[in-house]
mmCIF file of C-alpha atoms in Angstrom:
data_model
loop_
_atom_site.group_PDB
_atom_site.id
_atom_site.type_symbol
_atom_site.label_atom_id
_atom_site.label_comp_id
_atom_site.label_asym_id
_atom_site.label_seq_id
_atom_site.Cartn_x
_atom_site.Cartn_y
_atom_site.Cartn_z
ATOM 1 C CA UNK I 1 82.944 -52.327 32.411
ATOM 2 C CA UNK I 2 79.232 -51.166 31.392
ATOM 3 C CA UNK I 3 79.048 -50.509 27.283
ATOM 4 C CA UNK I 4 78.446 -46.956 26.710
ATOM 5 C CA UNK I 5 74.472 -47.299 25.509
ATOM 6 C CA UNK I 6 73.674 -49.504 28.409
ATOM 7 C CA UNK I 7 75.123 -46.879 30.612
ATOM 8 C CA UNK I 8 72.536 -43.646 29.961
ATOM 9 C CA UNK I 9 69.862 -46.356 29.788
ATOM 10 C CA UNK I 10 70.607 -47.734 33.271
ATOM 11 C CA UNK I 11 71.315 -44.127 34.748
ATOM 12 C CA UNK I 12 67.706 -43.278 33.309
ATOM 13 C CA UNK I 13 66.339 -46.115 34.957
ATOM 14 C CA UNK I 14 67.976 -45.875 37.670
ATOM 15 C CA UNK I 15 66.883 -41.853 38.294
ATOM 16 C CA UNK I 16 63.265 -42.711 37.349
ATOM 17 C CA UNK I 17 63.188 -45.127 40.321
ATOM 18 C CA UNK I 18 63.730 -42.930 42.475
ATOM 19 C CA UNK I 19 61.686 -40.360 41.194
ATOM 20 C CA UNK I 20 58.643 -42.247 41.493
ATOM 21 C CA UNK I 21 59.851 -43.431 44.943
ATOM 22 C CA UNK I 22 60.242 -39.949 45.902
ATOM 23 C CA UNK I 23 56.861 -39.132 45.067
ATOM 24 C CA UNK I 24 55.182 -41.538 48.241
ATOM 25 C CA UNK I 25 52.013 -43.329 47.921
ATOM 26 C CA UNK I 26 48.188 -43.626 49.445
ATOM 27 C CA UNK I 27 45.153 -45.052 48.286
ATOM 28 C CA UNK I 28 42.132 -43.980 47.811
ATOM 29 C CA UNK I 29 41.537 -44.245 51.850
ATOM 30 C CA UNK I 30 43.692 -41.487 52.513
ATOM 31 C CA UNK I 31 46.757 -42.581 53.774
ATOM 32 C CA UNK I 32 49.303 -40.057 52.932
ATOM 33 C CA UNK I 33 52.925 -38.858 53.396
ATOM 34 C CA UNK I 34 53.184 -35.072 52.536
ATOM 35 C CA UNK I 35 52.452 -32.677 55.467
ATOM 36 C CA UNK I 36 52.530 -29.088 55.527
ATOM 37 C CA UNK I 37 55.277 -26.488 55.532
ATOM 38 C CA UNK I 38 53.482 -23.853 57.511
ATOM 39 C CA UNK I 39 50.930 -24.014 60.266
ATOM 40 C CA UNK I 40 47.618 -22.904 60.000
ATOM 41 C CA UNK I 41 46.475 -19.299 59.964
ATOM 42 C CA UNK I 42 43.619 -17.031 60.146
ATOM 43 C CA UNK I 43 41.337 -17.248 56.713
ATOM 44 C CA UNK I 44 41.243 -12.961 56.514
ATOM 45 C CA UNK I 45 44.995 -13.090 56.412
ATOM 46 C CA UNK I 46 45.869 -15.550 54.207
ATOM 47 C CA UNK I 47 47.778 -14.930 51.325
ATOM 48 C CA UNK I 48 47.549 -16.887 48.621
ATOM 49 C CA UNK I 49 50.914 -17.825 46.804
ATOM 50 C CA UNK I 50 50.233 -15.420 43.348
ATOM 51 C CA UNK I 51 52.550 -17.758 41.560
ATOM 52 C CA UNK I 52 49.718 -20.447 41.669
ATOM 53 C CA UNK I 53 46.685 -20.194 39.830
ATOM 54 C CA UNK I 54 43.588 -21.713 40.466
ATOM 55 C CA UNK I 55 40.245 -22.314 39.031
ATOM 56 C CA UNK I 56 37.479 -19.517 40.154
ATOM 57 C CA UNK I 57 34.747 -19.988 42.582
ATOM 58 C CA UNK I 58 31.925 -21.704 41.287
ATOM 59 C CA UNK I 59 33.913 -23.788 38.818
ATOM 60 C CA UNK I 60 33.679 -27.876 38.740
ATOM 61 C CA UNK I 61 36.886 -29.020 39.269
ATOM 62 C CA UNK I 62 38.137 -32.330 38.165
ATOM 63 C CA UNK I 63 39.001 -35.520 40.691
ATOM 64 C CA UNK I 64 42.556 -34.593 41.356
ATOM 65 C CA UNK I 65 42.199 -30.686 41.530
ATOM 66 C CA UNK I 66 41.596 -28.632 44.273
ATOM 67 C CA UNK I 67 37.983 -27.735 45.060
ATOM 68 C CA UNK I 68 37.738 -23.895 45.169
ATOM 69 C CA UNK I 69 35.449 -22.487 47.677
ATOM 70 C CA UNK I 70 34.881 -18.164 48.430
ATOM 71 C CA UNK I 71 32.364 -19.432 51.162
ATOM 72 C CA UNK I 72 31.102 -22.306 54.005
ATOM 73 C CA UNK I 73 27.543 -22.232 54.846
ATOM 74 C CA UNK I 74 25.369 -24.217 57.957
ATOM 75 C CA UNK I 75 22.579 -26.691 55.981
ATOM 76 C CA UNK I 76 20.935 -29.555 57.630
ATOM 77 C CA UNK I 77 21.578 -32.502 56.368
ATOM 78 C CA UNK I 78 18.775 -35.357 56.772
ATOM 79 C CA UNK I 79 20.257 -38.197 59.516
ATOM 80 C CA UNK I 80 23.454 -36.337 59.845
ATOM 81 C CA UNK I 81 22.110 -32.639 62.032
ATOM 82 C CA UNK I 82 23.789 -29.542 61.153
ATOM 83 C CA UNK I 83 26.581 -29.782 58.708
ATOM 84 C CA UNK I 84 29.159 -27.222 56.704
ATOM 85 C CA UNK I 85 28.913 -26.998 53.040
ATOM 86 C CA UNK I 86 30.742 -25.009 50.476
ATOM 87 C CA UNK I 87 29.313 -21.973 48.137
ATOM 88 C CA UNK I 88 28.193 -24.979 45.874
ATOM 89 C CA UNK I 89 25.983 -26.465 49.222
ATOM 90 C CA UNK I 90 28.570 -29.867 48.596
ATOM 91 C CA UNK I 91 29.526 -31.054 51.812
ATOM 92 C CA UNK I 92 32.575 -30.512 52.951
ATOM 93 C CA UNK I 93 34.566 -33.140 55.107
ATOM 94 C CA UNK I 94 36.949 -33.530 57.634
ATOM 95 C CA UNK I 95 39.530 -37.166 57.452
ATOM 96 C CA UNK I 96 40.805 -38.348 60.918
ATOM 97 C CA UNK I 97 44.179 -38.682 60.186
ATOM 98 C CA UNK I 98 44.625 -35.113 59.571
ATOM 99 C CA UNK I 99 45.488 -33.214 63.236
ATOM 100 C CA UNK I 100 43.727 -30.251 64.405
ATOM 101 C CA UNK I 101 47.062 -28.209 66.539
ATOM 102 C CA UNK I 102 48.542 -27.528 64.830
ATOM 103 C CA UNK I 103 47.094 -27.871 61.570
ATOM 104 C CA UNK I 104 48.458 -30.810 59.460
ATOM 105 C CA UNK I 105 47.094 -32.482 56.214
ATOM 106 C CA UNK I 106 47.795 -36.184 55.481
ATOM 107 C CA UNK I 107 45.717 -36.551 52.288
ATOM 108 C CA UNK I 108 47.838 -36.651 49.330
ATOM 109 C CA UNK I 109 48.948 -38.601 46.356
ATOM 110 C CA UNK I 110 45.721 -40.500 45.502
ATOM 111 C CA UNK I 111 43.926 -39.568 47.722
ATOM 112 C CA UNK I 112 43.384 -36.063 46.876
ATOM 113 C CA UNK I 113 41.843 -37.304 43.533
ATOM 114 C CA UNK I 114 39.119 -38.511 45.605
ATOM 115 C CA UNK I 115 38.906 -36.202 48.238
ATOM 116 C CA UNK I 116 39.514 -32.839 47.132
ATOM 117 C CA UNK I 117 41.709 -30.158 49.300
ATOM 118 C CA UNK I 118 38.757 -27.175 49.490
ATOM 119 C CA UNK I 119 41.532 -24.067 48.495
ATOM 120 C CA UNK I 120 40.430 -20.584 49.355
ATOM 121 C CA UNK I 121 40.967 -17.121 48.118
ATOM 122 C CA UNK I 122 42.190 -14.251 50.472
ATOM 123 C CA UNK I 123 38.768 -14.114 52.608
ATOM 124 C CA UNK I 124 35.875 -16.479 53.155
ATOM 125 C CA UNK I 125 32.464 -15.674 53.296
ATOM 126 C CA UNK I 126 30.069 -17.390 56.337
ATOM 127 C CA UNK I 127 26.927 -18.147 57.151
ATOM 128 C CA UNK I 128 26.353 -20.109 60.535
ATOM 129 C CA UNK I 129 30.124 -21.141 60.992
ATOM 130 C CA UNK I 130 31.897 -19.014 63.566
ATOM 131 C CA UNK I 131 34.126 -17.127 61.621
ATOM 132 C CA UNK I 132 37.230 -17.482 64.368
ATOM 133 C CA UNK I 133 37.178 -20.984 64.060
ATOM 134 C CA UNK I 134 38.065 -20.638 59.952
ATOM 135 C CA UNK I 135 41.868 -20.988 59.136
ATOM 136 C CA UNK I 136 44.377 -22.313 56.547
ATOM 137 C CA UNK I 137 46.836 -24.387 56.321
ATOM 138 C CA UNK I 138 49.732 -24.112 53.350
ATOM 139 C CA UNK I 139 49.037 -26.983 50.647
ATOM 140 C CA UNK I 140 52.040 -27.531 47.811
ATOM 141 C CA UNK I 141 51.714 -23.497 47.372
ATOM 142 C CA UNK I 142 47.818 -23.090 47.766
ATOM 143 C CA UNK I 143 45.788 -22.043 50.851
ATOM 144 C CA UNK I 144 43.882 -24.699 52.161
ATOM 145 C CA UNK I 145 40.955 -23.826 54.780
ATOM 146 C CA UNK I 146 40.380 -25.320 58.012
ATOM 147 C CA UNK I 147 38.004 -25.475 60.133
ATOM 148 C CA UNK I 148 38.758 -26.143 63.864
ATOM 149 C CA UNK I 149 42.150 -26.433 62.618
ATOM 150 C CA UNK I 150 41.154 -29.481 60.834
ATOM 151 C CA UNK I 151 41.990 -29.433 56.999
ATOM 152 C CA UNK I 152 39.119 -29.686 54.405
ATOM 153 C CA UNK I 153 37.865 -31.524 51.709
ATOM 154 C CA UNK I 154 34.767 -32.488 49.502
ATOM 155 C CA UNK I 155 34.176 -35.877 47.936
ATOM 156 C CA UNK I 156 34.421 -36.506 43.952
ATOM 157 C CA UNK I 157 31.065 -39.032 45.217
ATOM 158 C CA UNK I 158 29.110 -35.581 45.835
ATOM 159 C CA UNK I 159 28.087 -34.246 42.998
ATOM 160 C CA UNK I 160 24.956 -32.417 43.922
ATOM 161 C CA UNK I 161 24.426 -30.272 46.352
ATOM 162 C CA UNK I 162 22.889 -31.508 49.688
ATOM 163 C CA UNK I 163 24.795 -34.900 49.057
ATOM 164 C CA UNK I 164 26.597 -36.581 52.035
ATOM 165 C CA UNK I 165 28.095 -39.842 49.857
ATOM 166 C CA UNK I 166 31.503 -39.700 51.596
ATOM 167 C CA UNK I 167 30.249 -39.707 55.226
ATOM 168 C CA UNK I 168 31.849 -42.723 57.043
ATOM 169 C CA UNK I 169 34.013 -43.810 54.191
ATOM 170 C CA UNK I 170 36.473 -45.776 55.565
ATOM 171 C CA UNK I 171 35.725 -45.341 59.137
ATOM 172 C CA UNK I 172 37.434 -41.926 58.619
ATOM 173 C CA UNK I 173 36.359 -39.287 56.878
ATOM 174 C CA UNK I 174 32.994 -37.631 58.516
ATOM 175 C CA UNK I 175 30.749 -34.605 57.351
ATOM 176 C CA UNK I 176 31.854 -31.312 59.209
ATOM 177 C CA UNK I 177 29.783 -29.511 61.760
ATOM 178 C CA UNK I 178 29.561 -25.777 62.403
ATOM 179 C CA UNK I 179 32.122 -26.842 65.154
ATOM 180 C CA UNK I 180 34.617 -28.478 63.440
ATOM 181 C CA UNK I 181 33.837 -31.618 64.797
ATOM 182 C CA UNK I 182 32.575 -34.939 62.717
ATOM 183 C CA UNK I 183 28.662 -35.221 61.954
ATOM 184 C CA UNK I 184 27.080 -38.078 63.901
ATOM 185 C CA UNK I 185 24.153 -40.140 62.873
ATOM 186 C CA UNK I 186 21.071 -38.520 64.263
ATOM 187 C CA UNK I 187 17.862 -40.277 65.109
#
């Protein structure tokens, strides 16, 4: 028979456990266990859960929150070619283990305090990025955009515009191009 104050304490324990097991794991690499509840969807028609808030465009947000974006933009980017930025001109990224069709993020847990979800408001503004191949994908209540179908993201490492500090990390996260598809090294 358990005495009656060891008995909350070991239910406590017991309930924290699995709490924190619940909650899943990554590192910073990206490895990740969530995945989306809805696929994705075109960026004019998204609607944003009102229940969330979340920090305006043009605000710095902290490793660990979303990056907020009301626009992607074509820039070259020296070595890399053509590349999509946000309304900031940070490069925005693209992680391999993410899919395309349908749209599914894997970056979560750690990970997203180093590579930031880029959340967008109702409609997206563009400048050399065909605006058909925008789209969102549902994030823990936010609208996350997409690109190709593939989920993005900046990198905490960027923190002036024209930056490209997260290309390559890991052997899987690459700059975006207008296409959707990861930057290569040019000559």
């Amino acid at each position: 028979m358990i005495p009656r104050r060891i008995g909350p304490s070991l239910a406590l324990a017991l309930a924290s456990a699995f709490l924190l097991g619940a909650c899943g794991s990554s590192d910073d690499s990206g490895t990740g266990t969530a995945a989306p509840t809805a696929p994705a969807a075109p960026v004019t028609s998204a609607t944003p859960d009102p229940a969330v808030s979340t920090p305006a465009a043009g605000t710095s947000p902290a490793a660990g929150q979303p990056a907020t974006t009301a626009a992607v933009l074509t820039r070259a980017a020296q070595g890399l070619g053509s590349i999509v930025t946000d309304d900031k001109g940070l490069t925005l990224y693209r992680y391999d283990k993410d899919e395309p069709n349908p749209s599914k993020w894997t970056c979560s847990g750690a990970c997203t305090k180093t590579w930031l979800p880029v959340i967008v408001p109702e409609s997206v503004q563009t400048s050399g990025v065909e605006k058909s191949l925008l789209g969102t994908v549902h994030r823990n209540g936010e609208t996350q955009l997409t690109l190709a179908g593939w989920p993005l993201y900046r990198y905490v490492g960027d923190t002036a515009a024209g930056q490209t500090n997260g290309e390559g990390k890991g052997g899987q996260w690459y700059a975006v191009t207008p296409a959707g598809q990861k930057s290569t090294v040019t000559g």
